[in-house]
Amino acid sequence: MSKGMTILYKVHNGLYVNMTNRCDCRCVFCLRNEKETVGESSTLWLEREPSVEEVKNEFAKFHLDEYEEVVFCGFGEPTERFEDMLEVAKFVKKTYEKKIRLNTNGHGNLSHEKNILPGMKGVIDTISISLNTPNEKRYNEIVRSKFGDRAFQATLEFAKEAKKYVPNVVLTTVKTTITEEEEEECRKICERLNVTYRIRAFE
């Protein structure tokens, strides 16, 4: 495993922000189990976590008008550095007026032992939360969060609460990792929570 300092990298039409490798989960299908890079990046394993100023300074190296949105998603769970992430997001919105998306496992409230969602109001435009499976037992088997049996229900509660503060809330599963029947169950969960359901490709 090689390490570097890839902080920003392009994936499709988005500019992605890689601020931490920390994560409370060990998902069996996690991309970092298979590769070191995603999109147009070198290794996403960090030598160290960059400072907020380092992250802000990286944006000057890119032409932001080429990107549809800025996405907080790297080889770790972005909300592990929630306050730092929020500071960078506010900077991006003020300086570049870009849409901002957060990709998360939905465990931020567990990690910080408080409701972090109010801080996202007016800053995060879309929050994409990994649902992964409609079944709590199966969720525990494939996500393997350090929060154990608390994680699945906390993810659903996080999505429900997010609706109060973030305009676009999405729950996702990974194509080919669950059955079509399970996907339909996930769709029903999303309908009940009044959020969008998306089946994302396994990169």
mmCIF file with all atom_site columns, C-alpha atoms in Angstrom:
data_model
loop_
_atom_site.group_PDB
_atom_site.id
_atom_site.type_symbol
_atom_site.label_atom_id
_atom_site.label_alt_id
_atom_site.label_comp_id
_atom_site.label_asym_id
_atom_site.label_entity_id
_atom_site.label_seq_id
_atom_site.pdbx_PDB_ins_code
_atom_site.Cartn_x
_atom_site.Cartn_y
_atom_site.Cartn_z
_atom_site.occupancy
_atom_site.B_iso_or_equiv
_atom_site.pdbx_formal_charge
_atom_site.auth_seq_id
_atom_site.auth_comp_id
_atom_site.auth_asym_id
_atom_site.auth_atom_id
_atom_site.pdbx_PDB_model_num
ATOM 1   C CA . MET A 1 1   ? 0.000   0.000  0.000   1.00 0.00 ? 1   MET A CA 1
ATOM 2   C CA . SER A 1 2   ? 1.558   3.268  -1.143  1.00 0.00 ? 2   SER A CA 1
ATOM 3   C CA . LYS A 1 3   ? 0.710   6.576  0.492   1.00 0.00 ? 3   LYS A CA 1
ATOM 4   C CA . GLY A 1 4   ? 0.590   10.146 -0.801  1.00 0.00 ? 4   GLY A CA 1
ATOM 5   C CA . MET A 1 5   ? -1.185  13.449 -0.350  1.00 0.00 ? 5   MET A CA 1
ATOM 6   C CA . THR A 1 6   ? -3.975  13.339 -2.929  1.00 0.00 ? 6   THR A CA 1
ATOM 7   C CA . ILE A 1 7   ? -6.465  15.782 -1.445  1.00 0.00 ? 7   ILE A CA 1
ATOM 8   C CA . LEU A 1 8   ? -8.582  16.682 -4.494  1.00 0.00 ? 8   LEU A CA 1
ATOM 9   C CA . TYR A 1 9   ? -9.301  14.422 -7.454  1.00 0.00 ? 9   TYR A CA 1
ATOM 10  C CA . LYS A 1 10  ? -11.715 14.244 -10.362 1.00 0.00 ? 10  LYS A CA 1
ATOM 11  C CA . VAL A 1 11  ? -14.422 11.596 -10.732 1.00 0.00 ? 11  VAL A CA 1
ATOM 12  C CA . HIS A 1 12  ? -16.765 12.057 -13.690 1.00 0.00 ? 12  HIS A CA 1
ATOM 13  C CA . ASN A 1 13  ? -17.978 15.685 -13.434 1.00 0.00 ? 13  ASN A CA 1
ATOM 14  C CA . GLY A 1 14  ? -17.222 16.123 -9.754  1.00 0.00 ? 14  GLY A CA 1
ATOM 15  C CA . LEU A 1 15  ? -14.201 17.319 -7.793  1.00 0.00 ? 15  LEU A CA 1
ATOM 16  C CA . TYR A 1 16  ? -13.777 15.017 -4.807  1.00 0.00 ? 16  TYR A CA 1
ATOM 17  C CA . VAL A 1 17  ? -12.237 15.913 -1.452  1.00 0.00 ? 17  VAL A CA 1
ATOM 18  C CA . ASN A 1 18  ? -10.112 13.331 0.391   1.00 0.00 ? 18  ASN A CA 1
ATOM 19  C CA . MET A 1 19  ? -9.508  14.573 3.959   1.00 0.00 ? 19  MET A CA 1
ATOM 20  C CA . THR A 1 20  ? -9.233  11.405 6.039   1.00 0.00 ? 20  THR A CA 1
ATOM 21  C CA . ASN A 1 21  ? -8.725  7.643  5.840   1.00 0.00 ? 21  ASN A CA 1
ATOM 22  C CA . ARG A 1 22  ? -10.540 7.071  9.131   1.00 0.00 ? 22  ARG A CA 1
ATOM 23  C CA . CYS A 1 23  ? -13.805 5.113  9.047   1.00 0.00 ? 23  CYS A CA 1
ATOM 24  C CA . ASP A 1 24  ? -15.873 3.238  11.615  1.00 0.00 ? 24  ASP A CA 1
ATOM 25  C CA . CYS A 1 25  ? -16.788 0.594  9.011   1.00 0.00 ? 25  CYS A CA 1
ATOM 26  C CA . ARG A 1 26  ? -14.987 -2.235 7.229   1.00 0.00 ? 26  ARG A CA 1
ATOM 27  C CA . CYS A 1 27  ? -17.431 -2.812 4.364   1.00 0.00 ? 27  CYS A CA 1
ATOM 28  C CA . VAL A 1 28  ? -16.761 -6.031 2.483   1.00 0.00 ? 28  VAL A CA 1
ATOM 29  C CA . PHE A 1 29  ? -17.249 -4.272 -0.872  1.00 0.00 ? 29  PHE A CA 1
ATOM 30  C CA . CYS A 1 30  ? -15.253 -1.114 -0.049  1.00 0.00 ? 30  CYS A CA 1
ATOM 31  C CA . LEU A 1 31  ? -13.209 0.070  -3.024  1.00 0.00 ? 31  LEU A CA 1
ATOM 32  C CA . ARG A 1 32  ? -10.141 0.551  -0.890  1.00 0.00 ? 32  ARG A CA 1
ATOM 33  C CA . ASN A 1 33  ? -10.009 -3.211 -0.346  1.00 0.00 ? 33  ASN A CA 1
ATOM 34  C CA . GLU A 1 34  ? -9.292  -3.610 -4.056  1.00 0.00 ? 34  GLU A CA 1
ATOM 35  C CA . LYS A 1 35  ? -7.433  -0.524 -5.274  1.00 0.00 ? 35  LYS A CA 1
ATOM 36  C CA . GLU A 1 36  ? -5.536  2.587  -4.271  1.00 0.00 ? 36  GLU A CA 1
ATOM 37  C CA . THR A 1 37  ? -7.047  5.003  -6.765  1.00 0.00 ? 37  THR A CA 1
ATOM 38  C CA . VAL A 1 38  ? -10.478 6.178  -7.920  1.00 0.00 ? 38  VAL A CA 1
ATOM 39  C CA . GLY A 1 39  ? -11.188 8.406  -10.903 1.00 0.00 ? 39  GLY A CA 1
ATOM 40  C CA . GLU A 1 40  ? -8.286  10.652 -11.884 1.00 0.00 ? 40  GLU A CA 1
ATOM 41  C CA . SER A 1 41  ? -6.202  10.246 -8.762  1.00 0.00 ? 41  SER A CA 1
ATOM 42  C CA . SER A 1 42  ? -2.973  8.777  -7.504  1.00 0.00 ? 42  SER A CA 1
ATOM 43  C CA . THR A 1 43  ? -3.141  6.816  -4.250  1.00 0.00 ? 43  THR A CA 1
ATOM 44  C CA . LEU A 1 44  ? -5.903  7.998  -1.925  1.00 0.00 ? 44  LEU A CA 1
ATOM 45  C CA . TRP A 1 45  ? -4.140  6.576  1.117   1.00 0.00 ? 45  TRP A CA 1
ATOM 46  C CA . LEU A 1 46  ? -2.894  9.645  2.981   1.00 0.00 ? 46  LEU A CA 1
ATOM 47  C CA . GLU A 1 47  ? 0.530   10.056 4.541   1.00 0.00 ? 47  GLU A CA 1
ATOM 48  C CA . ARG A 1 48  ? -1.248  12.254 7.083   1.00 0.00 ? 48  ARG A CA 1
ATOM 49  C CA . GLU A 1 49  ? -4.493  14.170 7.342   1.00 0.00 ? 49  GLU A CA 1
ATOM 50  C CA . PRO A 1 50  ? -4.160  17.551 5.609   1.00 0.00 ? 50  PRO A CA 1
ATOM 51  C CA . SER A 1 51  ? -4.899  20.717 7.542   1.00 0.00 ? 51  SER A CA 1
ATOM 52  C CA . VAL A 1 52  ? -7.946  22.799 6.664   1.00 0.00 ? 52  VAL A CA 1
ATOM 53  C CA . GLU A 1 53  ? -5.679  25.431 5.085   1.00 0.00 ? 53  GLU A CA 1
ATOM 54  C CA . GLU A 1 54  ? -3.936  22.788 2.967   1.00 0.00 ? 54  GLU A CA 1
ATOM 55  C CA . VAL A 1 55  ? -7.286  21.597 1.670   1.00 0.00 ? 55  VAL A CA 1
ATOM 56  C CA . LYS A 1 56  ? -8.440  25.134 0.887   1.00 0.00 ? 56  LYS A CA 1
ATOM 57  C CA . ASN A 1 57  ? -5.201  25.895 -0.946  1.00 0.00 ? 57  ASN A CA 1
ATOM 58  C CA . GLU A 1 58  ? -5.586  22.834 -3.171  1.00 0.00 ? 58  GLU A CA 1
ATOM 59  C CA . PHE A 1 59  ? -8.662  24.327 -4.834  1.00 0.00 ? 59  PHE A CA 1
ATOM 60  C CA . ALA A 1 60  ? -6.527  27.042 -6.455  1.00 0.00 ? 60  ALA A CA 1
ATOM 61  C CA . LYS A 1 61  ? -4.861  24.283 -8.523  1.00 0.00 ? 61  LYS A CA 1
ATOM 62  C CA . PHE A 1 62  ? -8.134  23.389 -10.251 1.00 0.00 ? 62  PHE A CA 1
ATOM 63  C CA . HIS A 1 63  ? -10.509 25.193 -12.602 1.00 0.00 ? 63  HIS A CA 1
ATOM 64  C CA . LEU A 1 64  ? -13.713 24.918 -10.600 1.00 0.00 ? 64  LEU A CA 1
ATOM 65  C CA . ASP A 1 65  ? -15.915 25.940 -13.519 1.00 0.00 ? 65  ASP A CA 1
ATOM 66  C CA . GLU A 1 66  ? -15.120 22.547 -15.065 1.00 0.00 ? 66  GLU A CA 1
ATOM 67  C CA . TYR A 1 67  ? -16.934 20.690 -12.273 1.00 0.00 ? 67  TYR A CA 1
ATOM 68  C CA . GLU A 1 68  ? -20.644 20.346 -11.548 1.00 0.00 ? 68  GLU A CA 1
ATOM 69  C CA . GLU A 1 69  ? -20.150 19.839 -7.822  1.00 0.00 ? 69  GLU A CA 1
ATOM 70  C CA . VAL A 1 70  ? -17.645 19.365 -5.043  1.00 0.00 ? 70  VAL A CA 1
ATOM 71  C CA . VAL A 1 71  ? -18.004 16.015 -3.287  1.00 0.00 ? 71  VAL A CA 1
ATOM 72  C CA . PHE A 1 72  ? -16.663 15.139 0.147   1.00 0.00 ? 72  PHE A CA 1
ATOM 73  C CA . CYS A 1 73  ? -15.710 11.503 -0.351  1.00 0.00 ? 73  CYS A CA 1
ATOM 74  C CA . GLY A 1 74  ? -12.296 9.859  -0.265  1.00 0.00 ? 74  GLY A CA 1
ATOM 75  C CA . PHE A 1 75  ? -10.734 6.792  1.302   1.00 0.00 ? 75  PHE A CA 1
ATOM 76  C CA . GLY A 1 76  ? -12.470 7.405  4.612   1.00 0.00 ? 76  GLY A CA 1
ATOM 77  C CA . GLU A 1 77  ? -15.652 8.691  6.232   1.00 0.00 ? 77  GLU A CA 1
ATOM 78  C CA . PRO A 1 78  ? -15.763 12.503 5.789   1.00 0.00 ? 78  PRO A CA 1
ATOM 79  C CA . THR A 1 79  ? -17.764 13.137 8.965   1.00 0.00 ? 79  THR A CA 1
ATOM 80  C CA . GLU A 1 80  ? -14.862 11.778 11.027  1.00 0.00 ? 80  GLU A CA 1
ATOM 81  C CA . ARG A 1 81  ? -13.525 15.321 10.495  1.00 0.00 ? 81  ARG A CA 1
ATOM 82  C CA . PHE A 1 82  ? -16.907 16.989 10.540  1.00 0.00 ? 82  PHE A CA 1
ATOM 83  C CA . GLU A 1 83  ? -15.971 20.478 11.765  1.00 0.00 ? 83  GLU A CA 1
ATOM 84  C CA . ASP A 1 84  ? -12.996 20.653 9.405   1.00 0.00 ? 84  ASP A CA 1
ATOM 85  C CA . MET A 1 85  ? -15.104 19.355 6.525   1.00 0.00 ? 85  MET A CA 1
ATOM 86  C CA . LEU A 1 86  ? -17.757 21.968 7.245   1.00 0.00 ? 86  LEU A CA 1
ATOM 87  C CA . GLU A 1 87  ? -15.192 24.766 7.271   1.00 0.00 ? 87  GLU A CA 1
ATOM 88  C CA . VAL A 1 88  ? -13.873 23.684 3.870   1.00 0.00 ? 88  VAL A CA 1
ATOM 89  C CA . ALA A 1 89  ? -17.403 23.317 2.491   1.00 0.00 ? 89  ALA A CA 1
ATOM 90  C CA . LYS A 1 90  ? -18.313 26.837 3.584   1.00 0.00 ? 90  LYS A CA 1
ATOM 91  C CA . PHE A 1 91  ? -15.142 28.134 1.941   1.00 0.00 ? 91  PHE A CA 1
ATOM 92  C CA . VAL A 1 92  ? -15.965 26.361 -1.324  1.00 0.00 ? 92  VAL A CA 1
ATOM 93  C CA . LYS A 1 93  ? -19.533 27.632 -1.384  1.00 0.00 ? 93  LYS A CA 1
ATOM 94  C CA . LYS A 1 94  ? -18.506 31.231 -0.643  1.00 0.00 ? 94  LYS A CA 1
ATOM 95  C CA . THR A 1 95  ? -15.477 31.311 -2.935  1.00 0.00 ? 95  THR A CA 1
ATOM 96  C CA . TYR A 1 96  ? -16.623 29.217 -5.875  1.00 0.00 ? 96  TYR A CA 1
ATOM 97  C CA . GLU A 1 97  ? -20.423 29.046 -5.483  1.00 0.00 ? 97  GLU A CA 1
ATOM 98  C CA . LYS A 1 98  ? -20.425 25.313 -6.234  1.00 0.00 ? 98  LYS A CA 1
ATOM 99  C CA . LYS A 1 99  ? -23.003 22.699 -5.264  1.00 0.00 ? 99  LYS A CA 1
ATOM 100 C CA . ILE A 1 100 ? -21.709 20.502 -2.456  1.00 0.00 ? 100 ILE A CA 1
ATOM 101 C CA . ARG A 1 101 ? -22.412 16.826 -1.874  1.00 0.00 ? 101 ARG A CA 1
ATOM 102 C CA . LEU A 1 102 ? -21.477 14.701 1.115   1.00 0.00 ? 102 LEU A CA 1
ATOM 103 C CA . ASN A 1 103 ? -21.100 10.942 0.686   1.00 0.00 ? 103 ASN A CA 1
ATOM 104 C CA . THR A 1 104 ? -21.398 9.299  4.096   1.00 0.00 ? 104 THR A CA 1
ATOM 105 C CA . ASN A 1 105 ? -22.172 6.070  5.912   1.00 0.00 ? 105 ASN A CA 1
ATOM 106 C CA . GLY A 1 106 ? -24.694 7.914  8.076   1.00 0.00 ? 106 GLY A CA 1
ATOM 107 C CA . HIS A 1 107 ? -22.931 7.220  11.362  1.00 0.00 ? 107 HIS A CA 1
ATOM 108 C CA . GLY A 1 108 ? -21.820 10.800 12.053  1.00 0.00 ? 108 GLY A CA 1
ATOM 109 C CA . ASN A 1 109 ? -24.202 11.275 14.955  1.00 0.00 ? 109 ASN A CA 1
ATOM 110 C CA . LEU A 1 110 ? -22.924 8.082  16.569  1.00 0.00 ? 110 LEU A CA 1
ATOM 111 C CA . SER A 1 111 ? -19.291 9.081  16.061  1.00 0.00 ? 111 SER A CA 1
ATOM 112 C CA . HIS A 1 112 ? -19.735 12.530 17.575  1.00 0.00 ? 112 HIS A CA 1
ATOM 113 C CA . GLU A 1 113 ? -22.398 11.568 20.120  1.00 0.00 ? 113 GLU A CA 1
ATOM 114 C CA . LYS A 1 114 ? -24.559 14.503 19.021  1.00 0.00 ? 114 LYS A CA 1
ATOM 115 C CA . ASN A 1 115 ? -26.726 15.603 16.113  1.00 0.00 ? 115 ASN A CA 1
ATOM 116 C CA . ILE A 1 116 ? -24.306 17.059 13.555  1.00 0.00 ? 116 ILE A CA 1
ATOM 117 C CA . LEU A 1 117 ? -26.944 17.635 10.860  1.00 0.00 ? 117 LEU A CA 1
ATOM 118 C CA . PRO A 1 118 ? -28.024 21.196 11.829  1.00 0.00 ? 118 PRO A CA 1
ATOM 119 C CA . GLY A 1 119 ? -24.525 22.364 10.892  1.00 0.00 ? 119 GLY A CA 1
ATOM 120 C CA . MET A 1 120 ? -25.106 21.278 7.295   1.00 0.00 ? 120 MET A CA 1
ATOM 121 C CA . LYS A 1 121 ? -28.012 23.664 6.716   1.00 0.00 ? 121 LYS A CA 1
ATOM 122 C CA . GLY A 1 122 ? -27.235 26.115 3.931   1.00 0.00 ? 122 GLY A CA 1
ATOM 123 C CA . VAL A 1 123 ? -23.910 24.387 3.240   1.00 0.00 ? 123 VAL A CA 1
ATOM 124 C CA . ILE A 1 124 ? -24.550 20.847 2.011   1.00 0.00 ? 124 ILE A CA 1
ATOM 125 C CA . ASP A 1 125 ? -26.851 20.588 -1.015  1.00 0.00 ? 125 ASP A CA 1
ATOM 126 C CA . THR A 1 126 ? -26.974 16.799 -1.292  1.00 0.00 ? 126 THR A CA 1
ATOM 127 C CA . ILE A 1 127 ? -26.234 14.094 1.229   1.00 0.00 ? 127 ILE A CA 1
ATOM 128 C CA . SER A 1 128 ? -25.761 10.572 -0.114  1.00 0.00 ? 128 SER A CA 1
ATOM 129 C CA . ILE A 1 129 ? -26.033 7.944  2.616   1.00 0.00 ? 129 ILE A CA 1
ATOM 130 C CA . SER A 1 130 ? -24.975 4.314  2.187   1.00 0.00 ? 130 SER A CA 1
ATOM 131 C CA . LEU A 1 131 ? -27.951 2.110  3.040   1.00 0.00 ? 131 LEU A CA 1
ATOM 132 C CA . ASN A 1 132 ? -26.330 -1.010 1.531   1.00 0.00 ? 132 ASN A CA 1
ATOM 133 C CA . THR A 1 133 ? -29.110 -3.440 2.509   1.00 0.00 ? 133 THR A CA 1
ATOM 134 C CA . PRO A 1 134 ? -32.647 -3.347 3.958   1.00 0.00 ? 134 PRO A CA 1
ATOM 135 C CA . ASN A 1 135 ? -31.862 -6.016 6.525   1.00 0.00 ? 135 ASN A CA 1
ATOM 136 C CA . GLU A 1 136 ? -30.203 -5.165 9.843   1.00 0.00 ? 136 GLU A CA 1
ATOM 137 C CA . LYS A 1 137 ? -28.588 -8.578 10.266  1.00 0.00 ? 137 LYS A CA 1
ATOM 138 C CA . ARG A 1 138 ? -27.156 -8.505 6.765   1.00 0.00 ? 138 ARG A CA 1
ATOM 139 C CA . TYR A 1 139 ? -26.105 -4.868 7.229   1.00 0.00 ? 139 TYR A CA 1
ATOM 140 C CA . ASN A 1 140 ? -24.031 -5.824 10.255  1.00 0.00 ? 140 ASN A CA 1
ATOM 141 C CA . GLU A 1 141 ? -22.423 -8.657 8.303   1.00 0.00 ? 141 GLU A CA 1
ATOM 142 C CA . ILE A 1 142 ? -21.344 -6.594 5.303   1.00 0.00 ? 142 ILE A CA 1
ATOM 143 C CA . VAL A 1 143 ? -20.735 -3.142 6.828   1.00 0.00 ? 143 VAL A CA 1
ATOM 144 C CA . ARG A 1 144 ? -18.990 -4.321 10.008  1.00 0.00 ? 144 ARG A CA 1
ATOM 145 C CA . SER A 1 145 ? -19.222 -0.993 11.848  1.00 0.00 ? 145 SER A CA 1
ATOM 146 C CA . LYS A 1 146 ? -17.564 -0.601 15.221  1.00 0.00 ? 146 LYS A CA 1
ATOM 147 C CA . PHE A 1 147 ? -20.998 0.547  16.430  1.00 0.00 ? 147 PHE A CA 1
ATOM 148 C CA . GLY A 1 148 ? -22.391 -2.948 15.882  1.00 0.00 ? 148 GLY A CA 1
ATOM 149 C CA . ASP A 1 149 ? -26.157 -3.365 16.273  1.00 0.00 ? 149 ASP A CA 1
ATOM 150 C CA . ARG A 1 150 ? -26.668 0.391  16.692  1.00 0.00 ? 150 ARG A CA 1
ATOM 151 C CA . ALA A 1 151 ? -25.444 1.241  13.201  1.00 0.00 ? 151 ALA A CA 1
ATOM 152 C CA . PHE A 1 152 ? -28.338 0.226  10.926  1.00 0.00 ? 152 PHE A CA 1
ATOM 153 C CA . GLN A 1 153 ? -31.114 1.995  12.796  1.00 0.00 ? 153 GLN A CA 1
ATOM 154 C CA . ALA A 1 154 ? -28.878 5.016  13.322  1.00 0.00 ? 154 ALA A CA 1
ATOM 155 C CA . THR A 1 155 ? -28.398 5.247  9.560   1.00 0.00 ? 155 THR A CA 1
ATOM 156 C CA . LEU A 1 156 ? -32.150 5.362  8.974   1.00 0.00 ? 156 LEU A CA 1
ATOM 157 C CA . GLU A 1 157 ? -32.622 7.947  11.716  1.00 0.00 ? 157 GLU A CA 1
ATOM 158 C CA . PHE A 1 158 ? -29.781 10.007 10.238  1.00 0.00 ? 158 PHE A CA 1
ATOM 159 C CA . ALA A 1 159 ? -31.503 10.022 6.834   1.00 0.00 ? 159 ALA A CA 1
ATOM 160 C CA . LYS A 1 160 ? -34.838 11.002 8.350   1.00 0.00 ? 160 LYS A CA 1
ATOM 161 C CA . GLU A 1 161 ? -33.251 13.837 10.349  1.00 0.00 ? 161 GLU A CA 1
ATOM 162 C CA . ALA A 1 162 ? -31.225 15.015 7.357   1.00 0.00 ? 162 ALA A CA 1
ATOM 163 C CA . LYS A 1 163 ? -34.431 15.970 5.563   1.00 0.00 ? 163 LYS A CA 1
ATOM 164 C CA . LYS A 1 164 ? -34.778 18.897 7.973   1.00 0.00 ? 164 LYS A CA 1
ATOM 165 C CA . TYR A 1 165 ? -31.484 20.469 6.949   1.00 0.00 ? 165 TYR A CA 1
ATOM 166 C CA . VAL A 1 166 ? -30.343 19.214 3.522   1.00 0.00 ? 166 VAL A CA 1
ATOM 167 C CA . PRO A 1 167 ? -32.413 19.804 0.344   1.00 0.00 ? 167 PRO A CA 1
ATOM 168 C CA . ASN A 1 168 ? -31.557 16.513 -1.362  1.00 0.00 ? 168 ASN A CA 1
ATOM 169 C CA . VAL A 1 169 ? -31.244 13.320 0.703   1.00 0.00 ? 169 VAL A CA 1
ATOM 170 C CA . VAL A 1 170 ? -30.314 10.094 -1.081  1.00 0.00 ? 170 VAL A CA 1
ATOM 171 C CA . LEU A 1 171 ? -29.975 6.538  0.219   1.00 0.00 ? 171 LEU A CA 1
ATOM 172 C CA . THR A 1 172 ? -27.828 4.224  -1.894  1.00 0.00 ? 172 THR A CA 1
ATOM 173 C CA . THR A 1 173 ? -27.041 0.570  -2.425  1.00 0.00 ? 173 THR A CA 1
ATOM 174 C CA . VAL A 1 174 ? -24.297 -0.935 -4.576  1.00 0.00 ? 174 VAL A CA 1
ATOM 175 C CA . LYS A 1 175 ? -25.331 -2.774 -7.740  1.00 0.00 ? 175 LYS A CA 1
ATOM 176 C CA . THR A 1 176 ? -24.657 -6.546 -7.690  1.00 0.00 ? 176 THR A CA 1
ATOM 177 C CA . THR A 1 177 ? -24.092 -6.667 -3.914  1.00 0.00 ? 177 THR A CA 1
ATOM 178 C CA . ILE A 1 178 ? -27.759 -7.362 -3.033  1.00 0.00 ? 178 ILE A CA 1
ATOM 179 C CA . THR A 1 179 ? -30.676 -9.070 -4.779  1.00 0.00 ? 179 THR A CA 1
ATOM 180 C CA . GLU A 1 180 ? -33.405 -7.348 -6.782  1.00 0.00 ? 180 GLU A CA 1
ATOM 181 C CA . GLU A 1 181 ? -35.842 -8.277 -4.015  1.00 0.00 ? 181 GLU A CA 1
ATOM 182 C CA . GLU A 1 182 ? -33.641 -6.530 -1.472  1.00 0.00 ? 182 GLU A CA 1
ATOM 183 C CA . GLU A 1 183 ? -33.382 -3.513 -3.760  1.00 0.00 ? 183 GLU A CA 1
ATOM 184 C CA . GLU A 1 184 ? -37.165 -3.318 -3.810  1.00 0.00 ? 184 GLU A CA 1
ATOM 185 C CA . GLU A 1 185 ? -37.218 -3.426 -0.008  1.00 0.00 ? 185 GLU A CA 1
ATOM 186 C CA . CYS A 1 186 ? -34.698 -0.572 0.029   1.00 0.00 ? 186 CYS A CA 1
ATOM 187 C CA . ARG A 1 187 ? -36.908 1.374  -2.334  1.00 0.00 ? 187 ARG A CA 1
ATOM 188 C CA . LYS A 1 188 ? -39.818 0.979  0.085   1.00 0.00 ? 188 LYS A CA 1
ATOM 189 C CA . ILE A 1 189 ? -37.662 2.188  2.975   1.00 0.00 ? 189 ILE A CA 1
ATOM 190 C CA . CYS A 1 190 ? -36.797 5.298  0.965   1.00 0.00 ? 190 CYS A CA 1
ATOM 191 C CA . GLU A 1 191 ? -40.451 5.909  0.118   1.00 0.00 ? 191 GLU A CA 1
ATOM 192 C CA . ARG A 1 192 ? -41.320 5.664  3.797   1.00 0.00 ? 192 ARG A CA 1
ATOM 193 C CA . LEU A 1 193 ? -38.583 8.151  4.688   1.00 0.00 ? 193 LEU A CA 1
ATOM 194 C CA . ASN A 1 194 ? -39.474 10.364 1.699   1.00 0.00 ? 194 ASN A CA 1
ATOM 195 C CA . VAL A 1 195 ? -35.910 10.337 0.349   1.00 0.00 ? 195 VAL A CA 1
ATOM 196 C CA . THR A 1 196 ? -34.440 9.389  -3.026  1.00 0.00 ? 196 THR A CA 1
ATOM 197 C CA . TYR A 1 197 ? -33.216 5.835  -3.679  1.00 0.00 ? 197 TYR A CA 1
ATOM 198 C CA . ARG A 1 198 ? -30.198 5.297  -5.930  1.00 0.00 ? 198 ARG A CA 1
ATOM 199 C CA . ILE A 1 199 ? -28.475 2.092  -6.980  1.00 0.00 ? 199 ILE A CA 1
ATOM 200 C CA . ARG A 1 200 ? -24.882 3.041  -7.631  1.00 0.00 ? 200 ARG A CA 1
ATOM 201 C CA . ALA A 1 201 ? -22.451 1.133  -9.803  1.00 0.00 ? 201 ALA A CA 1
ATOM 202 C CA . PHE A 1 202 ? -19.652 -0.895 -8.275  1.00 0.00 ? 202 PHE A CA 1
ATOM 203 C CA . GLU A 1 203 ? -16.664 1.067  -9.557  1.00 0.00 ? 203 GLU A CA 1
#
